[in-house]
XYZ file of C-alpha atoms in Angstrom:
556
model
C 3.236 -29.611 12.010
C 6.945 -30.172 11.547
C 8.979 -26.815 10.718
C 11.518 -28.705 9.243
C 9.614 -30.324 6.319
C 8.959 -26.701 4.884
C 11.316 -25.511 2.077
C 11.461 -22.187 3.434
C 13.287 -24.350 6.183
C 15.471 -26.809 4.242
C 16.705 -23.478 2.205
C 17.972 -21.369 4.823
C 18.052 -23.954 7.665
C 20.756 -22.012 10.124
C 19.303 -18.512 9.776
C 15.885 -20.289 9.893
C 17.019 -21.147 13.565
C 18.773 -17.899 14.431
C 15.350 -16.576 13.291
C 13.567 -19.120 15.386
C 15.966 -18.710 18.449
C 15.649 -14.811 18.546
C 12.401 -15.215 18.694
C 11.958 -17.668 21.172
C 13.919 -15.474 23.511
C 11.919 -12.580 23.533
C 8.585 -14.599 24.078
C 7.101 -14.280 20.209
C 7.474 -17.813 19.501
C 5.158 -19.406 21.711
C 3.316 -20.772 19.061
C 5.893 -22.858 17.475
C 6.605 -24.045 21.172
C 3.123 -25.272 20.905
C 2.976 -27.195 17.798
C 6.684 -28.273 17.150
C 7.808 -28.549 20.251
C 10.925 -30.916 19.107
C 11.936 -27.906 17.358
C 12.392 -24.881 20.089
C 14.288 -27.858 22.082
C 17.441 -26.572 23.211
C 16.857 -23.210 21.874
C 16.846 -20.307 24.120
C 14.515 -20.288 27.326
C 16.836 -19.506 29.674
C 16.253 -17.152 33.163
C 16.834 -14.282 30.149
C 14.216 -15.578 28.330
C 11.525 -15.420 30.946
C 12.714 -12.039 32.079
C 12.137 -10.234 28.758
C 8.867 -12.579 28.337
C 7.879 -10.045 31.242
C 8.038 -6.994 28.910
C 5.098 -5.151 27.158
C 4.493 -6.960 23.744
C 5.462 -3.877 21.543
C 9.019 -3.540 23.576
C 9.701 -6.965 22.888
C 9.104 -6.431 19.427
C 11.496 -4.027 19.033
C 14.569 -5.607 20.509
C 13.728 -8.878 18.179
C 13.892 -7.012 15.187
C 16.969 -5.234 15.998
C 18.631 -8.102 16.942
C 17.458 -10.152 13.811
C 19.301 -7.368 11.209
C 18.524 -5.886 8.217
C 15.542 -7.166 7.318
C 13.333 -7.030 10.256
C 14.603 -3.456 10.996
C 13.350 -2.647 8.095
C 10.103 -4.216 8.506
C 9.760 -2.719 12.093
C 10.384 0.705 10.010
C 7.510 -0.246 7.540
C 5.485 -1.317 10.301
C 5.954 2.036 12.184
C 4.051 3.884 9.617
C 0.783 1.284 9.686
C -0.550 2.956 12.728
C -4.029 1.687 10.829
C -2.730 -1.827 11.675
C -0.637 -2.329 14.291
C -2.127 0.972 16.475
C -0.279 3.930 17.667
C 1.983 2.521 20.574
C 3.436 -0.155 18.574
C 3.792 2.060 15.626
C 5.801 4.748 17.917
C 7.994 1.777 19.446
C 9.267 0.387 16.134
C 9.947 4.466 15.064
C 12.756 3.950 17.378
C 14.075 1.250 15.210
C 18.104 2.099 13.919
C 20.043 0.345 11.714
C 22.950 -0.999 12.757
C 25.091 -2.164 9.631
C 28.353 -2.359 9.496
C 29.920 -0.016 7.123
C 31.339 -2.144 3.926
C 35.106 -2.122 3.014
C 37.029 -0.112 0.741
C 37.449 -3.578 -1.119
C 33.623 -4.454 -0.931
C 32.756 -0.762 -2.197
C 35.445 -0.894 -4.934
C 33.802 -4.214 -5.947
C 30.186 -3.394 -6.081
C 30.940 -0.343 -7.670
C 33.065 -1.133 -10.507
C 30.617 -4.885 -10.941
C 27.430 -2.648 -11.393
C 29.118 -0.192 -13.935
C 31.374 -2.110 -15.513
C 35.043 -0.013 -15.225
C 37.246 1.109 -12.572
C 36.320 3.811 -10.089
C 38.954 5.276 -11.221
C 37.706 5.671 -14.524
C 34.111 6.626 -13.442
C 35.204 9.428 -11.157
C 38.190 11.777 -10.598
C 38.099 11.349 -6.765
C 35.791 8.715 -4.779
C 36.308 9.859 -0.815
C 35.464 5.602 0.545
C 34.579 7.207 4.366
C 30.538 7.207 3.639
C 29.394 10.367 4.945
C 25.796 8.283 5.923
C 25.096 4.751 6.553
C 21.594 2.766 6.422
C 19.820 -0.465 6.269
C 20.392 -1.158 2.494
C 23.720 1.201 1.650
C 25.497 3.660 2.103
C 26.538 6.865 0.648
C 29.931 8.673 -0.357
C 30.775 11.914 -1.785
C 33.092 11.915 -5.255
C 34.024 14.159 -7.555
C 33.498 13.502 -11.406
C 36.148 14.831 -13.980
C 34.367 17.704 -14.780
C 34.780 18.917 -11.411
C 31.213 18.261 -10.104
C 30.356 17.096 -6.779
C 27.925 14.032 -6.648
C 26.779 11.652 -3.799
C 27.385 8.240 -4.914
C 24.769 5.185 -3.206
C 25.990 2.237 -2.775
C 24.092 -0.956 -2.139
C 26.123 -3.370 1.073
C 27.746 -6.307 -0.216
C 25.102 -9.713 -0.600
C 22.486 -7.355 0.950
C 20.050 -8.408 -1.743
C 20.643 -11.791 -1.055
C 20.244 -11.966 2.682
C 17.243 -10.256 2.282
C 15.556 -12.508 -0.267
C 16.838 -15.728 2.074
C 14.938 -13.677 5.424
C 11.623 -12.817 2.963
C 11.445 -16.297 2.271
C 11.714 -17.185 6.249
C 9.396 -14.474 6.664
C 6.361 -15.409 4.417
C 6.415 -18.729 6.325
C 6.306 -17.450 9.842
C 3.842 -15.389 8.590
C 1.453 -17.794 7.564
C 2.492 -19.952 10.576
C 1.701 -16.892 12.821
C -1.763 -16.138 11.598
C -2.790 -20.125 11.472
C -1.647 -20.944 14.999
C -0.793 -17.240 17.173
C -3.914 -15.672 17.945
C -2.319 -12.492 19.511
C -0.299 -11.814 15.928
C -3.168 -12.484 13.596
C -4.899 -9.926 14.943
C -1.860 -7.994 13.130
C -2.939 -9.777 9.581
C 1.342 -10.656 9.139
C 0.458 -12.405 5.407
C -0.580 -9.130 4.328
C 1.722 -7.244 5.914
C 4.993 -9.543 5.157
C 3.263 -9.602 1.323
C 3.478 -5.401 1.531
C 6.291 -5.377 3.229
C 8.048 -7.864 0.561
C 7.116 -5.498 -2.382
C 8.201 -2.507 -1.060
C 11.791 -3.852 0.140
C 12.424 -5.309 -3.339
C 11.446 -1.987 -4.734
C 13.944 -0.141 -2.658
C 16.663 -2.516 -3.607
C 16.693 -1.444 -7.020
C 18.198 1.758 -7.520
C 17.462 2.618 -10.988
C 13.795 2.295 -9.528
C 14.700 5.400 -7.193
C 16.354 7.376 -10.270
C 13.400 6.914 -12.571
C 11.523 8.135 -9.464
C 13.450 11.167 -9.407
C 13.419 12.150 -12.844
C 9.632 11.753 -12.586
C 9.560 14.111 -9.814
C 12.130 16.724 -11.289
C 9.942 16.811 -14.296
C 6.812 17.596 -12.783
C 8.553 20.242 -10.723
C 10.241 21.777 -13.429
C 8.611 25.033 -13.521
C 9.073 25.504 -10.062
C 11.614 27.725 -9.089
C 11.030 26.910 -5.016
C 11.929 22.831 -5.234
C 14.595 20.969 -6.338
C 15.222 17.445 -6.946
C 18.730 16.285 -7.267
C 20.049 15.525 -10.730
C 20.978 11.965 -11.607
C 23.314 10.508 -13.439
C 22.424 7.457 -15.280
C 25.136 6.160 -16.934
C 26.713 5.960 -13.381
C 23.733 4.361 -12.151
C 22.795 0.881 -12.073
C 21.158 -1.210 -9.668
C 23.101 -1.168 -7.020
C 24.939 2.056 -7.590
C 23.657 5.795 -7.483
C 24.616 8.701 -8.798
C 23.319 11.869 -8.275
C 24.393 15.737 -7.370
C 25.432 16.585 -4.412
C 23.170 19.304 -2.580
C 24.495 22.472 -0.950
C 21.886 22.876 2.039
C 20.729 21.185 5.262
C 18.342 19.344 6.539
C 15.528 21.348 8.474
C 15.927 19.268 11.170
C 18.966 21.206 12.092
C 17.658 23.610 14.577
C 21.074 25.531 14.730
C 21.527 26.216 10.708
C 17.860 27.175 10.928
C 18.614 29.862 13.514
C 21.968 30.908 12.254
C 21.111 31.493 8.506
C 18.542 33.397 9.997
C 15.898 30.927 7.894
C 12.597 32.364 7.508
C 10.936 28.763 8.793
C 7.568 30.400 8.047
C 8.189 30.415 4.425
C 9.610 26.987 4.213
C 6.602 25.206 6.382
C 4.871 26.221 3.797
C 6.441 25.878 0.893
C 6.696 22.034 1.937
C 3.780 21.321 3.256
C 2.501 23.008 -0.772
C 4.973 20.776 -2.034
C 3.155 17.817 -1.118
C -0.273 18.900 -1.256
C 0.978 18.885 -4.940
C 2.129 15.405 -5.103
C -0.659 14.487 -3.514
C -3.738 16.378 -5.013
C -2.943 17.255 -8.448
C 0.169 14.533 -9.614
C -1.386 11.612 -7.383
C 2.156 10.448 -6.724
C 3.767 11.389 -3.876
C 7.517 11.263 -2.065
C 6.173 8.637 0.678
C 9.198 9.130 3.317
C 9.550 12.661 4.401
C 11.419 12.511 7.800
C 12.989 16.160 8.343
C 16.520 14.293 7.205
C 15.137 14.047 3.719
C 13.877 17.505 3.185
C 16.564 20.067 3.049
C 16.844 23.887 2.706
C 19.290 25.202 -0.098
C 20.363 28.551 -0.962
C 17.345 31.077 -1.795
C 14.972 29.536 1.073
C 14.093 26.532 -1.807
C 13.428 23.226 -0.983
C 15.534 20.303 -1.733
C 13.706 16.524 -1.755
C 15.815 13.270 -1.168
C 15.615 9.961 -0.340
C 13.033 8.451 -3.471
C 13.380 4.639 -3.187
C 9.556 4.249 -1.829
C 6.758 6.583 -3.065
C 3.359 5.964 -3.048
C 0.593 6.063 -5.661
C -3.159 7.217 -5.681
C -4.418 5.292 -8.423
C -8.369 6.692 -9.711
C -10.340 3.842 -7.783
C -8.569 5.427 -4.421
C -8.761 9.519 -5.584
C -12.351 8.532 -6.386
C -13.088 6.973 -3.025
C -10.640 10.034 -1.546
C -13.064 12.342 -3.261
C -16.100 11.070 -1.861
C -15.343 10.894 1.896
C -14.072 14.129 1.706
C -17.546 15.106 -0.124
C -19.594 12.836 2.488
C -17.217 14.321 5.607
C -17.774 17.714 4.648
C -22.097 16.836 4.561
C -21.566 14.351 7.487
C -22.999 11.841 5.736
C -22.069 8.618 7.520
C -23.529 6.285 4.870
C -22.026 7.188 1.705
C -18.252 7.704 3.797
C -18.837 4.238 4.926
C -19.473 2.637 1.270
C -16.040 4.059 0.231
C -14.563 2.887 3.290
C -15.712 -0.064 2.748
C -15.070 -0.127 -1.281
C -11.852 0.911 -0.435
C -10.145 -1.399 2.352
C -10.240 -5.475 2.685
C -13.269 -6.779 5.073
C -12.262 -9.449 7.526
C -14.956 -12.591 8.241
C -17.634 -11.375 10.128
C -17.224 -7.731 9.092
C -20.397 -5.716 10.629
C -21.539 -2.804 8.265
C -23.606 -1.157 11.258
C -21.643 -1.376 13.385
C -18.876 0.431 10.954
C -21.475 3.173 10.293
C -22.380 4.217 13.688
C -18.448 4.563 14.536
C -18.250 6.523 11.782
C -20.983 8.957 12.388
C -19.769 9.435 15.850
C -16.403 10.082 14.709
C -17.757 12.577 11.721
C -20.040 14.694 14.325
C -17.856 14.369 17.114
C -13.937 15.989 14.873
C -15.901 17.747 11.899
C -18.781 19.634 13.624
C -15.908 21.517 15.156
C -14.547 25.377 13.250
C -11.942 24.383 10.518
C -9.177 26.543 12.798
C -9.274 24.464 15.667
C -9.277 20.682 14.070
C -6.274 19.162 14.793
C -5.639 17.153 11.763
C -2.839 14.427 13.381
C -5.838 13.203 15.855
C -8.549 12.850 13.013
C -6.388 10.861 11.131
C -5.800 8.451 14.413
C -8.860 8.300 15.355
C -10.271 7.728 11.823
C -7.290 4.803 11.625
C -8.107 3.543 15.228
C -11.900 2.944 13.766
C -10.331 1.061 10.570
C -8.122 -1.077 12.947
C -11.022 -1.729 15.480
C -13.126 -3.099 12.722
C -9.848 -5.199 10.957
C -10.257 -3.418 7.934
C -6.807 -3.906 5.672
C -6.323 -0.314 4.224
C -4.564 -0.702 0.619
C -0.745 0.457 1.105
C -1.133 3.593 -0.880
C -4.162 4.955 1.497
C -1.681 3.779 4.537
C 1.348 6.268 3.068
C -1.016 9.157 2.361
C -2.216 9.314 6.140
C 1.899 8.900 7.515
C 2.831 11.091 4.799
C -0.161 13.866 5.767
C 1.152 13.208 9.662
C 4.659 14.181 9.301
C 3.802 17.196 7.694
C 1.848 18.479 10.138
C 4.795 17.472 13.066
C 7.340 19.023 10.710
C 5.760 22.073 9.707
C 4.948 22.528 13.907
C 8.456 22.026 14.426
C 9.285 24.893 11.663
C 6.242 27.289 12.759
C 4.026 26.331 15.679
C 1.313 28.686 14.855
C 1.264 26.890 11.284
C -2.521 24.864 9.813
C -2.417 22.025 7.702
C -6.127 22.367 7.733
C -5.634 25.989 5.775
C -3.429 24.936 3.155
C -5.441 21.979 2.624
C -8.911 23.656 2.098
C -7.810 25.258 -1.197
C -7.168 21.832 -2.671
C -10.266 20.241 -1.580
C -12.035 23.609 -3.135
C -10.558 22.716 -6.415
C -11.429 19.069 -6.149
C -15.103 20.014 -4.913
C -14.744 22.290 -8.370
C -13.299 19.113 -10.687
C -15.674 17.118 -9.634
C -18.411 18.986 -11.059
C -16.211 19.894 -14.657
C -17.517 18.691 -18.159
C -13.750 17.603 -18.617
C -14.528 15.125 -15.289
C -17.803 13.860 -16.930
C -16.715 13.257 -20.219
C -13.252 11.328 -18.617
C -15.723 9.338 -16.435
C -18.136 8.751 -19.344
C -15.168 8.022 -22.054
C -14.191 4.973 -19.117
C -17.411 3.574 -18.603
C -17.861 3.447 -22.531
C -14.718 1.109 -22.775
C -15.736 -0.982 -20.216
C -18.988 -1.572 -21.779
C -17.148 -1.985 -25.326
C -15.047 -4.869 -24.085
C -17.934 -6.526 -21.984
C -20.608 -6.634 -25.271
C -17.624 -7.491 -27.514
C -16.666 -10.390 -25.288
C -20.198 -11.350 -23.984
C -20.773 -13.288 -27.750
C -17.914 -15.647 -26.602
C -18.729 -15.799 -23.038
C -22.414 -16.924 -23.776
C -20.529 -19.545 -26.210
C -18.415 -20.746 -24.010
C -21.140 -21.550 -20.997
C -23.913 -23.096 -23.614
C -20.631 -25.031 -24.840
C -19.881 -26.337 -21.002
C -23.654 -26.832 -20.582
C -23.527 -29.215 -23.684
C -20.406 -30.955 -22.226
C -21.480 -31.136 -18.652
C -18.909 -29.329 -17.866
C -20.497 -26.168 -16.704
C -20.378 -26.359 -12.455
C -21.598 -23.694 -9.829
C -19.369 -24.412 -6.758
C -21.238 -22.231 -3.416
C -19.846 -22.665 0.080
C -23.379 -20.854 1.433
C -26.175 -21.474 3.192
C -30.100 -21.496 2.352
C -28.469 -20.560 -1.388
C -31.359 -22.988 -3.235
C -33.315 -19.821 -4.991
C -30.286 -18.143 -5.771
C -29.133 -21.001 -7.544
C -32.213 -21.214 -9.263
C -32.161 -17.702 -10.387
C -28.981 -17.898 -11.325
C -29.494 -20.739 -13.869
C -33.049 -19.002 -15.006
C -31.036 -16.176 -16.165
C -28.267 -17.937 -17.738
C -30.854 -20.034 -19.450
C -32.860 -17.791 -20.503
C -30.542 -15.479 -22.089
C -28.477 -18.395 -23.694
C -32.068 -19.532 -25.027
C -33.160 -15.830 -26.368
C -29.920 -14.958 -27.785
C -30.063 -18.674 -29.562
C -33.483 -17.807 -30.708
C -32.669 -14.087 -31.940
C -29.299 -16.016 -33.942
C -31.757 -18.269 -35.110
C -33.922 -15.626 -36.348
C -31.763 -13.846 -38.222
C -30.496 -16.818 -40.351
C -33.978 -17.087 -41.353
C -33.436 -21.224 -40.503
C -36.554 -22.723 -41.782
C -39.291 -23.726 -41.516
C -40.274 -20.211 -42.207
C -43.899 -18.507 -41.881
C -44.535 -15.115 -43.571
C -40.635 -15.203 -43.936
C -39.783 -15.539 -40.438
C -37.817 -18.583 -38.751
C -40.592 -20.473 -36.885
C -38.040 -22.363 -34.821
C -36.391 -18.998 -33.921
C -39.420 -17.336 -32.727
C -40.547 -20.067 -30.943
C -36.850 -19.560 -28.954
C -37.284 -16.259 -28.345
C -40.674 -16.556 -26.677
C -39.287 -19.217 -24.536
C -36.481 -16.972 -23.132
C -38.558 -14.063 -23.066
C -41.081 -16.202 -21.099
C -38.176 -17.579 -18.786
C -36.861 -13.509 -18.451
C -40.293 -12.620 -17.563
C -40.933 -15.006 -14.872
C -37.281 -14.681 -13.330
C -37.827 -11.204 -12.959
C -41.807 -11.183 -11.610
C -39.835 -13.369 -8.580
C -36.839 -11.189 -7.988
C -39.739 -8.430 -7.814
C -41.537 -10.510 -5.069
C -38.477 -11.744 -3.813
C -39.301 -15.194 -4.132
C -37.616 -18.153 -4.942
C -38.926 -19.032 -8.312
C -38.722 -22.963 -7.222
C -38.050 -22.940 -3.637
C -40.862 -21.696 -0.991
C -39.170 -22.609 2.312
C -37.338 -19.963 2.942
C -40.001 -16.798 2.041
C-alpha cells in the first residue's frame, strides 16, 4: 500500500503530511509505519515522540486533535457525545476539547459579511461592534445594531473555514478506511462510520440558513408557550455564512453568581427545561441536540431562552416505534422483545451473538429496573445500557446516540440547578401518555393507513416485477449470487417459489384470455398452468413444513 497513490493524497498532499506527522508523534500512526514505511520516513519519531507514545490512548487522542485544528476538534467534540462507541473515559477526555481559532479580521469579517449578503455592512446595519463577544470552531459572533434600533447577534462563518474543512474530510475518510483495514486497536472504534456521521453533521453546521430554518421550526412549535423563547431571525440578513438573529437579554444558567443574585428560583427553571425537552423529544420528535448550560439561558420572568441550533436530532417513526417498545418491554422486563428492537434498531457487526445480547440485557433490566422509580439514577442506566451496546459492537443510528447525550445533560444540569431534582418523575408522565397512544384508535388507524400503502405499491409493482424475472429467466440473464454455506435447499426453494408463482400467475393470465383450445369455455392450456404451479406451491410448502430440502437430503 502506497499512501501517495490515493487522491485523497495527491489533493491535499502537505496537510495530508501535517496530518500524517501529527499523528505519528503522538503514537496513532503505527499502522501506516507498518505498511508504508517509505512514507513516515523522516517524519516525527523523535525522543518526544516515544515519550507521549507512553501516554494512555484516550490522552493522546486529545492532544492530536487539538493540535490538528478545526476539524478534528470538532470531531473529538462529536466523538465526546458517542459514549455508545468510544466508552465513557474517552468520551469525557475529548469533552475537554477547546477550540482554539484565531479570531478573523475586521477585513475578513467585513468581507464575508458583505459577500454573503450582497451590500455594505454599512448598509445592512446601523452599528456592527467587529470585537466578537464569543469565538468557536466554525465562527464567531458580534453584537450590531439594525436601523430600527434593535439589538441582534450577528454569526459569522471564519474566512475559507468551509474549505479547510472539506480538504481535512477528504483526508479523513481515507485514514478512516486505512484505520479500520490495517489498525486493529481503532477499528474496534468503527472510524468509517463515525468519520461518515461525523462528515454529515459538520456540513450541516456549516450552513447557516440550516440553523435558521431550525429555529423557526422550533419557535413555531413553541409558540403558545409563554415559558420558552427562541430567538427571532432575520432572514434577509441571513445567508450561509452569515446569521442574524435577536439579541437575548438573560444569562446562561451556568452562571452560578446571576443565579444567586437575581435571586432565581432554580427549582422552577430545572424544570421548566428539563419539560422543555421532554417536549422535543416525546411529542415533536425533534429535539435541540446540544444543550450545554452555555446554550440555555434565563431571561426576564424566570422563561427560558434556547440557542445554539446548528445540530438537532430527529426521531424518525422506525426509532419512536422501537423507543416505544423497549420502554413497553423495560417496564414488563421482558428481555426478548427489548432485544429485537435493539437489535432492529442498531447495525450488527460479523459474528454478532443474539444470546449472548439477551442475557446482558436481562441482567441489566432486573438488575436497574427492579429497583423503586425514586431511587433509579437515570445517567447510570443509560451507561450501562450504552456500555452493553458497545460491548456487543452494535452501531447505534446517530439520532438514538443524541437522545441518550441529550437525556444525560439534563439530568447533570437540572442537578446543578436543584440537587433534590428527578428526571425519572418528569419523565413518567410522558411514558404514561405514550403507554396511552399506543393503545388509541387514532394510533391503529395511522399504523393501518401505512401498512395499506405499502401493500398498494408492492401488488401494483409485483405485475412488473414478476415480468421482469420471467423476462431475465428467458434471457439467461436472471443470476442468484450467495456467499453462504450448505445454501443448496435454499436455493432450491427459492427457485420453486419463483417458479411456481411465475408459472400460476402465467396460467391464471392465460385463463382469463380464454387462449384456446378451450373445453366447456375454459382455456385448457391455462388450466393446465395453473395446476402445475399450484402443484409446485403445494410441494414447496409440504417441505418448508418438514423442513426439508425439497432436492437436497444431506443436510436434514
Amino acid at each position: 500500500m502506497k499512501l501517495n497513490k490515493f487522491s485523497q493524497f495527491k489533493n491535499n498532499a502537505s496537510r495530508f503530511h501535517t496530518i500524517v506527522t501529527i499523528l505519528s508523534k503522538y503514537g496513532l500512526a503505527n499502522w501506516i509505519k507498518k505498511e508504508d514505511p517509505s512514507f513516515i520516513k523522516g517524519l516525527v519519531t523523535s525522543a518526544q515522540g516515544e515519550t507521549l507514545a507512553g501516554l494512555p490512548f484516550t490522552v493522546r487522542l486529545r492532544m492530536a486533535l487539538t493540535e490538528l485544528g478545526t476539524t478534528f476538534i470538532k470531531l473529538g467534540q462529536i466523538l465526546s457525545t458517542r459514549g455508545d462507541l468510544v466508552g465513557p473515559e474517552m468520551a469525557l477526555e475529548l469533552s475537554k476539547l477547546q477550540s482554539d481559532t484565531p479570531i478573523d479580521s475586521v477585513e475578513q469579517v467585513t468581507l464575508m459579511v458583505e459577500s454573503a449578503l450582497g451590500e455594505s455592512i454599512s448598509t445592512l446595519f446601523a452599528e456592527f461592534d467587529f470585537i466578537p463577544i464569543g469565538s468557536a470552531s466554525i465562527g464567531q459572533v458580534h453584537k450590531a445594531t439594525l436601523h430600527d434600533g434593535r439589538s441582534v447577534v450577528v454569526k459569522v462563518q471564519h474566512s475559507d473555514i468551509e474549505d479547510k474543512i472539506r480538504a481535512d474530510i477528504e483526508i479523513l475518510a481515507l485514514l478512516a478506511s486505512l484505520s479500520e483495514k490495517y489498525d486493529s486497536e481503532l477499528r474496534l472504534y468503527q472510524p468509517k462510520s463515525l468519520i461518515a456521521d461525523f462528515s454529515e453533521t459538520l456540513l450541516k453546521e456549516l450552513d447557516y440558513e440550516k440553523e435558521l430554518r431550525n429555529m423557526n421550526l422550533f419557535a413555531q412549535y413553541f409558540s403558545n408557550d409563554a415559558d420558552v423563547h427562541i430567538p427571532i431571525t432575520y432572514p434577509a440578513l441571513s445567508a450561509k455564512q452569515v446569521l442574524t438573529m435577536e439579541c437575548l437579554t438573560g444569562f446562561s444558567i451556568a452562571d452560578t453568581e446571576k443565579l444567586e443574585s437575581m435571586a432565581t428560583d432554580t427549582k422552577k427553571i430545572a424544570t421548566l427545561g428539563v419539560n422543555i425537552y421532554l417536549d422535543m423529544i416525546f411529542k415533536y420528535h425533534l429535539f435541540h441536540a446540544d444543550p450545554h448550560p452555555g446554550n440555555i439561558w434565563v431571561l426576564p420572568g424566570s422563561r427560558i431562552g434556547l440557542l445554539d441550533f446548528g445540530m438537532i436530532g430527529r426521531i424518525d417513526s422506525d426509532l419512536q416505534e422501537a423507543i416505544e417498545l423497549m420502554l413497553l418491554a423495560a417496564s414488563e422486563k421482558n428481555s426478548n422483545d427489548f432485544t429485537k428492537q435493539v437489535i432492529k434498531v442498531c447495525t450488527l457487526p460479523v459474528g454478532f451473538n443474539k444470546a449472548k445480547l439477551q442475557r446482558d440485557i436481562d441482567e441489566f433490566l432486573h438488575e436497574y429496573l427492579g429497583q423503586p422509580l425514586a431511587v433509579l439514577n437515570v445517567t447510570e442506566i443509560l451507561n450501562q445500557m450504552s456500555a452493553i451496546i458497545r460491548h456487543h459492537r452494535l452501531l447505534m443510528p446517530s439520532g438514538a446516540s443524541m437522545l441518550i447525550r441529550v437525556l444525560l445533560m439534563l439530568e447533570g444540569s437540572s442537578q446543578q440547578l436543584d440537587r433534590n431534582f428527578s428526571i425519572n418523575d418528569a419523565i413518567e408522565p410522558y411514558t404514561h401518555k405514550m403507554r396511552l397512544a399506543r393503545l388509541s384508535p387514532q394510533k391503529f388507524t395511522k399504523k393501518l393507513g401505512r401498512s395499506y400503502l405499502i401493500w398498494e405499491r408492492l401488488l401494483t409493482a409485483l405485475p412488473d416485477d414478476i415480468e421482469s424475472v420471467i423476462s431475465k429467466m428467458r434471457s439467461g440473464d436472471f443470476d442468484v449470487n450467495l456467499q453462504h454455506r450448505h445454501l443448496d435447499a435454499v436455493i432450491n426453494r427459492l427457485v420453486y417459489g419463483i417458479l411456481s408463482g411465475a408459472i400460476f400467475v402465467g396460467g391464471s393470465m392465460i385463463l382469463s384470455s380464454s387462449v384456446p383450445p378451450l373445453l366447456h369455455g375454459v382455456s385448457v392450456i391455462g388450466a393446465v398452468f395453473i395446476s402445475m404451479g399450484s402443484l409446485l406451491g403445494y410441494k414447496l410448502l409440504r417441505a418448508i413444513g418438514k423442513s426439508g430440502d425439497l432436492t437436497d437430503n444431506k443436510h436434514k
